[in-house]
Short mmCIF file of N, CA and C in Angstrom, two decimals:
data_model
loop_
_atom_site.label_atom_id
_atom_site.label_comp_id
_atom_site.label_asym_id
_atom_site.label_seq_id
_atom_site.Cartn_x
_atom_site.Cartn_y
_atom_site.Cartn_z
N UNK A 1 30.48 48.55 -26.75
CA UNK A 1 30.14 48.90 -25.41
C UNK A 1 28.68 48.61 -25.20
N UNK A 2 28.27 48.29 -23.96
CA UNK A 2 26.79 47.59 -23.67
C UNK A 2 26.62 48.83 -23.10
N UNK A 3 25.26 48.78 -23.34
CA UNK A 3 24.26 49.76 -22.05
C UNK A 3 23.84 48.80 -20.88
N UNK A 4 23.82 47.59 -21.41
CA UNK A 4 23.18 46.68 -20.33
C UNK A 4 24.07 46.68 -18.96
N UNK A 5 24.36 46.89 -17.88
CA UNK A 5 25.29 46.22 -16.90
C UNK A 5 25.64 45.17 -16.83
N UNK A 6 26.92 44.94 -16.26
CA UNK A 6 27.16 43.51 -15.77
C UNK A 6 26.74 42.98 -14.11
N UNK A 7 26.19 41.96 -14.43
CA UNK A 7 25.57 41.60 -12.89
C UNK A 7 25.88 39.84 -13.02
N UNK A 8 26.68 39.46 -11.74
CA UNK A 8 26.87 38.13 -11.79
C UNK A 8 26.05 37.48 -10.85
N UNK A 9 24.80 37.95 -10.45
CA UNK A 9 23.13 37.22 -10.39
C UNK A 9 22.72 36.96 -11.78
N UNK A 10 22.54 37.97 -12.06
CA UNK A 10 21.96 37.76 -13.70
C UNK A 10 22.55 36.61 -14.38
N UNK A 11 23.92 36.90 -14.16
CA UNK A 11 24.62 35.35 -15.26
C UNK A 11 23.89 34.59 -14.86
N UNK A 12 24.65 34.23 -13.98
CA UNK A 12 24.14 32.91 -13.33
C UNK A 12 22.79 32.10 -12.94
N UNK A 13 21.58 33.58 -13.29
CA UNK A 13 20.44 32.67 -12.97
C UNK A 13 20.27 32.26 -14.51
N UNK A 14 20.79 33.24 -15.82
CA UNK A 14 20.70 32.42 -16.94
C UNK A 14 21.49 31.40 -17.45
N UNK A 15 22.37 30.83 -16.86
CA UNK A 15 22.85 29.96 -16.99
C UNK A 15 22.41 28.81 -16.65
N UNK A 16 21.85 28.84 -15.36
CA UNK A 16 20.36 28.05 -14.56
C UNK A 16 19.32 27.51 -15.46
N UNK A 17 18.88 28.64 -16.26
CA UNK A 17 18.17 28.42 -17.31
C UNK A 17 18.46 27.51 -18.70
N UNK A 18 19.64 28.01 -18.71
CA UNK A 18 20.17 27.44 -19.98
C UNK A 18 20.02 26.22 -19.81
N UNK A 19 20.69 25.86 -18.62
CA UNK A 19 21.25 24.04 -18.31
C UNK A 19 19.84 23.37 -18.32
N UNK A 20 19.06 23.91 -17.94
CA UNK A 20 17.77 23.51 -17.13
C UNK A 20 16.71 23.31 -18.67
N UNK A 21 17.24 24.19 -19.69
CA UNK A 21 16.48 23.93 -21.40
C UNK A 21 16.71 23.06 -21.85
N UNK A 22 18.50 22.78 -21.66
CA UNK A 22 19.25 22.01 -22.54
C UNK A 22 19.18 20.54 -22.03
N UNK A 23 18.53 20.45 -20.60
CA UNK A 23 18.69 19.46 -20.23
C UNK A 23 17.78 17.95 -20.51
N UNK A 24 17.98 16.80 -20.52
CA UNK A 24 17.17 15.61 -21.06
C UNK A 24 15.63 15.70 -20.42
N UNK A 25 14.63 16.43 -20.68
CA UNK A 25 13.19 16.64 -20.24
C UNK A 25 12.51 15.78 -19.83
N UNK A 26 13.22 14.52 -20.09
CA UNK A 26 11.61 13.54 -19.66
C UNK A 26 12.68 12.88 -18.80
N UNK A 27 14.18 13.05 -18.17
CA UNK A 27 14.68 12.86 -16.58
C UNK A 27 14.91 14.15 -15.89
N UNK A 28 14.57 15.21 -16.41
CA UNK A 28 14.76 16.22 -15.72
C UNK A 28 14.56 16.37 -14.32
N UNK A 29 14.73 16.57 -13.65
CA UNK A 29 14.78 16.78 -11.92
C UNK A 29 14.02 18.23 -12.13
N UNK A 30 14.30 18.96 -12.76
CA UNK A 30 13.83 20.73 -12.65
C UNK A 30 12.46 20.71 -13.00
N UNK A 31 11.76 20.26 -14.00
CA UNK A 31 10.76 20.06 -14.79
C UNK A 31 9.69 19.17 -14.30
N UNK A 32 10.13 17.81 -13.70
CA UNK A 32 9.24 16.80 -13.18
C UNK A 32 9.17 16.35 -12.20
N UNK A 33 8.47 16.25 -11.33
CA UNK A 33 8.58 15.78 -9.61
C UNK A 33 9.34 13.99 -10.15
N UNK A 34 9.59 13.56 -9.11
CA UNK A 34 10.26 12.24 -8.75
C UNK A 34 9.04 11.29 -9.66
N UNK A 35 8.36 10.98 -9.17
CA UNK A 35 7.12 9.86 -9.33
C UNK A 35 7.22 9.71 -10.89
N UNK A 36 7.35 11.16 -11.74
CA UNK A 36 7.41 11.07 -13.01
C UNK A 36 7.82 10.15 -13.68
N UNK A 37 8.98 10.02 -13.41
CA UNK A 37 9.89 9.19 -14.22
C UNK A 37 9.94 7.53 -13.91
N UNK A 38 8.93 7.12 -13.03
CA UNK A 38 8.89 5.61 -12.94
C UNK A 38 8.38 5.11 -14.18
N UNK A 39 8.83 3.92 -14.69
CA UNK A 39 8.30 3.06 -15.95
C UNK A 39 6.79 2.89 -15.95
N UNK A 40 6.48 2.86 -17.14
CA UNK A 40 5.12 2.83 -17.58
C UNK A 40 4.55 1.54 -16.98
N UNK A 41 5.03 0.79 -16.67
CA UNK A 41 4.79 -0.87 -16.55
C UNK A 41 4.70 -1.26 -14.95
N UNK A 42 5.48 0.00 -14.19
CA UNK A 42 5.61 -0.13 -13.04
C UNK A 42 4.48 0.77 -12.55
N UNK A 43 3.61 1.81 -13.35
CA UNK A 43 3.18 2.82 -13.00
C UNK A 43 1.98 2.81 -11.86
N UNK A 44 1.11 1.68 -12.09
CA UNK A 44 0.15 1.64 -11.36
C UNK A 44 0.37 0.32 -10.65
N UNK A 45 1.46 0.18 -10.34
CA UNK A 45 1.82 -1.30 -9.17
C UNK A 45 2.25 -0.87 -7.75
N UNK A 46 0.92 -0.04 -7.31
CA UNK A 46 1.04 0.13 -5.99
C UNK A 46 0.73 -1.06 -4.89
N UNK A 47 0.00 -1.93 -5.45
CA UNK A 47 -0.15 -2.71 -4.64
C UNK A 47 0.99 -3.80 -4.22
N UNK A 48 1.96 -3.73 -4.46
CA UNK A 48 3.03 -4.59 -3.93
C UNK A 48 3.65 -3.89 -3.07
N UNK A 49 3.87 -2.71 -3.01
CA UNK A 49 3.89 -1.98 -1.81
C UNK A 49 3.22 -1.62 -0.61
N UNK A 50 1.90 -2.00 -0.76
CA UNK A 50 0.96 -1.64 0.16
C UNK A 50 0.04 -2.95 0.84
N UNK A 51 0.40 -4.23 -0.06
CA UNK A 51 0.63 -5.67 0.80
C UNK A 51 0.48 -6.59 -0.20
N UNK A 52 0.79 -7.84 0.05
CA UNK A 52 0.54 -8.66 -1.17
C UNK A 52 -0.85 -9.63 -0.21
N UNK A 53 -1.06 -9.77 -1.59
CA UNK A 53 -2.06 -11.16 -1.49
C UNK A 53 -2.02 -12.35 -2.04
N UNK A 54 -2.66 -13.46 -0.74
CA UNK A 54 -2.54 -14.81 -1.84
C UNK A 54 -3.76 -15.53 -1.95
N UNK A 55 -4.05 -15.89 -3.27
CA UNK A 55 -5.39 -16.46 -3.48
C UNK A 55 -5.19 -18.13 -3.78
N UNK A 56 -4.97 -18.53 -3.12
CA UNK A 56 -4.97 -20.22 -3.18
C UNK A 56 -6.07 -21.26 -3.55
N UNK A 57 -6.39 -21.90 -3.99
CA UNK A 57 -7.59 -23.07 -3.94
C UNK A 57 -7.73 -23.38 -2.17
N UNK A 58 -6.91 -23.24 -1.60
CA UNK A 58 -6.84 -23.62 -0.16
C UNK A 58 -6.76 -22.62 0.93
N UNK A 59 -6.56 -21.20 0.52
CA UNK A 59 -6.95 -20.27 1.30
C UNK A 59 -6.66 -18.42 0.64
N UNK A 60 -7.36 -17.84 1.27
CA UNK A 60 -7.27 -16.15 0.70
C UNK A 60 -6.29 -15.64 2.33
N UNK A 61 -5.08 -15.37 1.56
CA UNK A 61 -4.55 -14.42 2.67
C UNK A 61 -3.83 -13.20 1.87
N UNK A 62 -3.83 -12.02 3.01
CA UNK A 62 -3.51 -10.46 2.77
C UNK A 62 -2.31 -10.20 3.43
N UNK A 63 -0.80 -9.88 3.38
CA UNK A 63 -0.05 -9.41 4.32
C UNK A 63 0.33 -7.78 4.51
N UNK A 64 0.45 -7.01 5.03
CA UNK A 64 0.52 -5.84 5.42
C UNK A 64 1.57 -5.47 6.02
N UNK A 65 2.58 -4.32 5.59
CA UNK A 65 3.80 -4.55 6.64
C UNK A 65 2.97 -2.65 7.52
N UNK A 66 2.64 -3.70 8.78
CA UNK A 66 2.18 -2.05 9.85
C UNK A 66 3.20 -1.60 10.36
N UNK A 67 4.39 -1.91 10.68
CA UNK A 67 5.65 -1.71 11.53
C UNK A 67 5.51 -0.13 12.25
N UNK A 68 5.32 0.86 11.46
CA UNK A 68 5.04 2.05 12.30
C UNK A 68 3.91 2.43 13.01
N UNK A 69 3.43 1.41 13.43
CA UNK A 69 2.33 1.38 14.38
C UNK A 69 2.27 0.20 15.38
N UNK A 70 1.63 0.71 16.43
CA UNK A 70 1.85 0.02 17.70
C UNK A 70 0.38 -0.84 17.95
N UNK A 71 0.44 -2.12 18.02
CA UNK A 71 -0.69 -2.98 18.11
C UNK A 71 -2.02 -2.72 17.99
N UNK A 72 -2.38 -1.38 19.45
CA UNK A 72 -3.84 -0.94 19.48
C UNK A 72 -3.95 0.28 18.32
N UNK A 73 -3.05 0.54 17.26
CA UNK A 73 -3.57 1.45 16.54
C UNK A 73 -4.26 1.01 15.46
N UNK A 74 -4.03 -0.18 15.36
CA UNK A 74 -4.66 -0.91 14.24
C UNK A 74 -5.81 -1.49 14.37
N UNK A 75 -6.43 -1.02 13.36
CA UNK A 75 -7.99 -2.05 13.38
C UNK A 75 -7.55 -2.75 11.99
N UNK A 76 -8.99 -4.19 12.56
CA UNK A 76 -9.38 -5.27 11.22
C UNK A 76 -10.87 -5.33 11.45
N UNK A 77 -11.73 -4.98 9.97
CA UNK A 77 -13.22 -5.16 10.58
C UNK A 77 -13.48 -6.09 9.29
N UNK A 78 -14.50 -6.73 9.72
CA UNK A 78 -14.92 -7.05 8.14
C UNK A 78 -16.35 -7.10 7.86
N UNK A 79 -16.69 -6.42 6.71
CA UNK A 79 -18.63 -5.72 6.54
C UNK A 79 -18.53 -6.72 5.23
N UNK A 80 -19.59 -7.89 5.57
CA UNK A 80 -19.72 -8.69 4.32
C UNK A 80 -18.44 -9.65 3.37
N UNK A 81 -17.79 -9.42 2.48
CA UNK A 81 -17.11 -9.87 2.21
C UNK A 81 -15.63 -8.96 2.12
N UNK A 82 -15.99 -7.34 2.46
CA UNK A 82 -15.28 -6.57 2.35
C UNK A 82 -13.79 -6.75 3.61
N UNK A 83 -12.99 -6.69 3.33
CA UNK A 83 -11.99 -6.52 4.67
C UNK A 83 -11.52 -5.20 4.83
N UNK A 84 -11.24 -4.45 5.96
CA UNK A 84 -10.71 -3.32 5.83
C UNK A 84 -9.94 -3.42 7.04
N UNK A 85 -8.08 -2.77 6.76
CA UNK A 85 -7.41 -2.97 7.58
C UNK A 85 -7.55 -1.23 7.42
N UNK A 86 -7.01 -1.04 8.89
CA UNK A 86 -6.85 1.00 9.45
C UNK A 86 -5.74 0.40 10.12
N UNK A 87 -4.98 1.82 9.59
CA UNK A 87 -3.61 2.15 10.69
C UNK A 87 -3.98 3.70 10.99
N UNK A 88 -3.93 4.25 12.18
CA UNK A 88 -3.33 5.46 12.63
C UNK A 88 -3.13 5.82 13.87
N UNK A 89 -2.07 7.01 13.52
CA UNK A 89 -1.51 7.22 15.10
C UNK A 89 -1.40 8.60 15.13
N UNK A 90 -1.41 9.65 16.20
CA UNK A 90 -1.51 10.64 16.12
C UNK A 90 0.06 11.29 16.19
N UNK A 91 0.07 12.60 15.98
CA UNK A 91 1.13 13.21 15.32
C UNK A 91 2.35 13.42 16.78
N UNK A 92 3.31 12.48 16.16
CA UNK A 92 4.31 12.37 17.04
C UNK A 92 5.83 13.13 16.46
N UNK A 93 6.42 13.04 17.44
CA UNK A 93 7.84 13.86 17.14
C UNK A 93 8.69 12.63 17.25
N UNK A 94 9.61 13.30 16.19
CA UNK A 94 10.58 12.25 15.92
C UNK A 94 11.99 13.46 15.87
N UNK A 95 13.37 12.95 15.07
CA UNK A 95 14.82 13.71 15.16
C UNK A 95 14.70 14.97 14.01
N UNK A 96 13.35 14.87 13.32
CA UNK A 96 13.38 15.75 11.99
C UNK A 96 11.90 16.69 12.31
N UNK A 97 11.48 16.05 12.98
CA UNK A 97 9.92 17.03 13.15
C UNK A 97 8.84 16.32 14.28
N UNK A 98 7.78 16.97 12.93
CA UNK A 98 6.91 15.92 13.70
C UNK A 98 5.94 15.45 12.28
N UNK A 99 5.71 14.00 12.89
CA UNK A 99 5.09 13.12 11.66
C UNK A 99 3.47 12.39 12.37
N UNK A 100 2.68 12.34 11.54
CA UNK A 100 1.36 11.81 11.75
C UNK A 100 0.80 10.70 10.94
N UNK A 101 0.91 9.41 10.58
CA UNK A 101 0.52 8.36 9.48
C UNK A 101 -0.76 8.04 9.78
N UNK A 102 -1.57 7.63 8.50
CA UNK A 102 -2.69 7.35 8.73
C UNK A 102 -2.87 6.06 7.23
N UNK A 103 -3.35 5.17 7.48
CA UNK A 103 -3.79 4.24 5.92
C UNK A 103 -5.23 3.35 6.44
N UNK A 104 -5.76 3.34 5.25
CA UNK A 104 -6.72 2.46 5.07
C UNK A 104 -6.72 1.68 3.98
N UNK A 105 -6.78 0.56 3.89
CA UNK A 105 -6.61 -0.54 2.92
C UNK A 105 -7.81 -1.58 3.18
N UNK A 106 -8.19 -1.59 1.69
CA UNK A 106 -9.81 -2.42 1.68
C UNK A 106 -9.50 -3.84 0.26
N UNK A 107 -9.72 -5.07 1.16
CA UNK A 107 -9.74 -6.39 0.35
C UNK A 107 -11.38 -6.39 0.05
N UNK A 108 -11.53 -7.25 -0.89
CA UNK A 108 -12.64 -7.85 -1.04
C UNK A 108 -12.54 -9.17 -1.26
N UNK A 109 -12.86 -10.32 -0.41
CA UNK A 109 -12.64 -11.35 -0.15
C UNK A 109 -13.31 -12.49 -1.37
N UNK A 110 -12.57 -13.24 -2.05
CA UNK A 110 -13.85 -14.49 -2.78
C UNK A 110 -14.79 -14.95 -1.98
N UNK A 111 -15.76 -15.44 -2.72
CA UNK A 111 -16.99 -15.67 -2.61
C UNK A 111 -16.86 -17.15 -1.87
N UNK A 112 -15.14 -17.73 -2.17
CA UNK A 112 -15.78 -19.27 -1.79
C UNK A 112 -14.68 -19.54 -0.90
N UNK A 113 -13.95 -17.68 0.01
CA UNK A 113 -13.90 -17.78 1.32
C UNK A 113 -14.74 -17.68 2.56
N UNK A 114 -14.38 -18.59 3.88
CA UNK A 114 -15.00 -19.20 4.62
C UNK A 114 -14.69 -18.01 5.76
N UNK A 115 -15.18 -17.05 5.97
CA UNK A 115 -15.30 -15.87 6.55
C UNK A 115 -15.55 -15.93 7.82
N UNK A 116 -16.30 -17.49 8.89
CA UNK A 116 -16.40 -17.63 9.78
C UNK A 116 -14.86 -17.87 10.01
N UNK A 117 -13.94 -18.33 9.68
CA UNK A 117 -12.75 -18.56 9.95
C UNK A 117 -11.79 -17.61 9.84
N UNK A 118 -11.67 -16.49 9.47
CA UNK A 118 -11.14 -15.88 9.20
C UNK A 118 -9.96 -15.11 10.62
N UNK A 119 -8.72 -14.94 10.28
CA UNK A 119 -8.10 -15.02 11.50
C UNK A 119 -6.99 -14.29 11.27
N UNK A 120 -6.17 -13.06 12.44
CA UNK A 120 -5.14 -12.37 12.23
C UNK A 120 -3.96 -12.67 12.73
N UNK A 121 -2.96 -11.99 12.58
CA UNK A 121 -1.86 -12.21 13.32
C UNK A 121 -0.85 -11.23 13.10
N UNK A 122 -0.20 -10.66 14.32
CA UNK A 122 0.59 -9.69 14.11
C UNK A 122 2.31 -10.07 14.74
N UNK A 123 2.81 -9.78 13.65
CA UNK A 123 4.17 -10.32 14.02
C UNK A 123 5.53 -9.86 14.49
N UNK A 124 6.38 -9.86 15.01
CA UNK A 124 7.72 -9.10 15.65
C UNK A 124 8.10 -8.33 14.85
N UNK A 125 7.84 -8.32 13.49
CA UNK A 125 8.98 -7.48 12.86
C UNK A 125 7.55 -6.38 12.09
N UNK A 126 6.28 -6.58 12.89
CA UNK A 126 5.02 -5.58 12.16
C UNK A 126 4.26 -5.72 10.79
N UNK A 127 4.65 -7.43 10.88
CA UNK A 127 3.99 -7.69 9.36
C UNK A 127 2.37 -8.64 9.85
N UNK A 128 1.31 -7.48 9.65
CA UNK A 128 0.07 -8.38 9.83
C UNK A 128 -0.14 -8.88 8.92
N UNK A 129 -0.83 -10.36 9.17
CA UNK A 129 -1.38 -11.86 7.96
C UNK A 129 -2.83 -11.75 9.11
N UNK A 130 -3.65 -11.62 7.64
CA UNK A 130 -5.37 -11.89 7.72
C UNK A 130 -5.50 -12.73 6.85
N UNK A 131 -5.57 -14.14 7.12
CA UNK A 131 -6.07 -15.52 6.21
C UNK A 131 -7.95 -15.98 6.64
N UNK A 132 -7.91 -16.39 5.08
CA UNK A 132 -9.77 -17.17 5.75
C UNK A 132 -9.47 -18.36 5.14
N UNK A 133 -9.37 -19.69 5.22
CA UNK A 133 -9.62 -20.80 4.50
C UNK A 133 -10.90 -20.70 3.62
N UNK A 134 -10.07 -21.66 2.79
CA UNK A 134 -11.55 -21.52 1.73
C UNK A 134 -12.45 -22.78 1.73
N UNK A 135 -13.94 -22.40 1.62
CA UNK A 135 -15.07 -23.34 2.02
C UNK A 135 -14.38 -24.64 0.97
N UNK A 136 -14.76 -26.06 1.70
CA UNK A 136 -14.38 -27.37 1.19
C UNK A 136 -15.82 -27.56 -0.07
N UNK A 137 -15.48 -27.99 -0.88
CA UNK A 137 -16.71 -28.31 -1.64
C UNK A 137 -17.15 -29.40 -1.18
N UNK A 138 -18.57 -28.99 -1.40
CA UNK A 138 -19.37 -30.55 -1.22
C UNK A 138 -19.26 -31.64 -1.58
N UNK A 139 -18.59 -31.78 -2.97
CA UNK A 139 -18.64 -33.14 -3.48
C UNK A 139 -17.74 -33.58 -2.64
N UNK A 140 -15.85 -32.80 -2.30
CA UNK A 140 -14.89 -34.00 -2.21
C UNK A 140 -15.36 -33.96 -0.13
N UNK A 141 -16.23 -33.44 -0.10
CA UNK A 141 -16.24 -33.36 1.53
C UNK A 141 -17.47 -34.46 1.71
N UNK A 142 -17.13 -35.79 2.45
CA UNK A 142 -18.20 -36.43 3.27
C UNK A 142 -18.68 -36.82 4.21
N UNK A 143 -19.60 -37.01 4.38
CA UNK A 143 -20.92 -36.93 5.82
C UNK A 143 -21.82 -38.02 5.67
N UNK A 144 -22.15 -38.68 6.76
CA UNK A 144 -23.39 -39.44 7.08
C UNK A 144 -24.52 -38.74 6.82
N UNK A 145 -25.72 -39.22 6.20
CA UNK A 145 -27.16 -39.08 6.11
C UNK A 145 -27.83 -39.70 7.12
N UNK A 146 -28.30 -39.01 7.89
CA UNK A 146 -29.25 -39.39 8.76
C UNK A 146 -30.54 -40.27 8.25
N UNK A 147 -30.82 -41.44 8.84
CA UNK A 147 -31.90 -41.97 8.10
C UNK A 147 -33.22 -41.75 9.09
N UNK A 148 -34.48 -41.26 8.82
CA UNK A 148 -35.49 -40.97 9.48
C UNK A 148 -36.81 -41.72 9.36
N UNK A 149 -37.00 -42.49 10.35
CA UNK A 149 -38.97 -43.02 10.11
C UNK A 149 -39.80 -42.28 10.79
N UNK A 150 -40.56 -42.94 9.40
CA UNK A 150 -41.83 -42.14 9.67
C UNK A 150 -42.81 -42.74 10.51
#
């Protein structure tokens, strides 16, 4: 005979427990938020999510998917060789709540992009492209010499 009572909260939150000991720890759902369990290899490859880039002999371009933002929320500035794209929009209601996004994303452009050229474009489906061509070298680029008397 027990002194203890029977209580079927009690079971059941140790049973909770039990499953939750016994269970595989490093996929656990109880133990580790989501993010945990991404591969080591994948771990710090945020940037394919947050835009790709292409570095060409023939030009530097950045793509960005803005889609939840509406044209004028977006800025492009560029300080030196730095690029910085901004998204935000203020806190709107949607079927689940209400939501507010905000990002900033900063390129740093090569040295032997041509920054006077540099040019955006925003597209139907919210994917902005910021390309700069890249400066022609001197050798394969040619020009007349002015000849001067004295």
């Amino acid at each position: 005979m027990s002194l203890i009572g029977y209580s079927p909260l009690g079971r059941s939150v140790l049973q909770a427990l039990d499953q939750m000991l016994n269970a595989d720890l490093v996929s656990s759902h109880y133990l580790f938020p989501y993010w945990k369990t991404v591969s080591n290899e994948n771990s710090l490859n945020l940037g394919s999510f947050l835009g790709e880039i292409e570095n060409t002999p023939e030009k530097f371009a950045v793509s960005v998917d803005v889609s939840h933002f509406k044209p004028d929320e977006i800025k492009v500035n560029l300080t030196g060789n730095e690029l910085t794209i901004e998204g935000n929009h203020e806190e709107k209601n949607d079927q689940h709540g209400t939501i507010q996004r905000s990002f900033i994303r900063k390129f740093v452009l090569p040295d032997d992009s041509n920054l006077d050229s540099l040019r955006s474009s925003l597209s139907n489906k919210g994917h902005l492209t910021i390309e700069a061509p890249k400066k022609t070298s001197s050798i394969a680029q040619s020009r007349a010499i002015p000849i001067t008397r004295r």
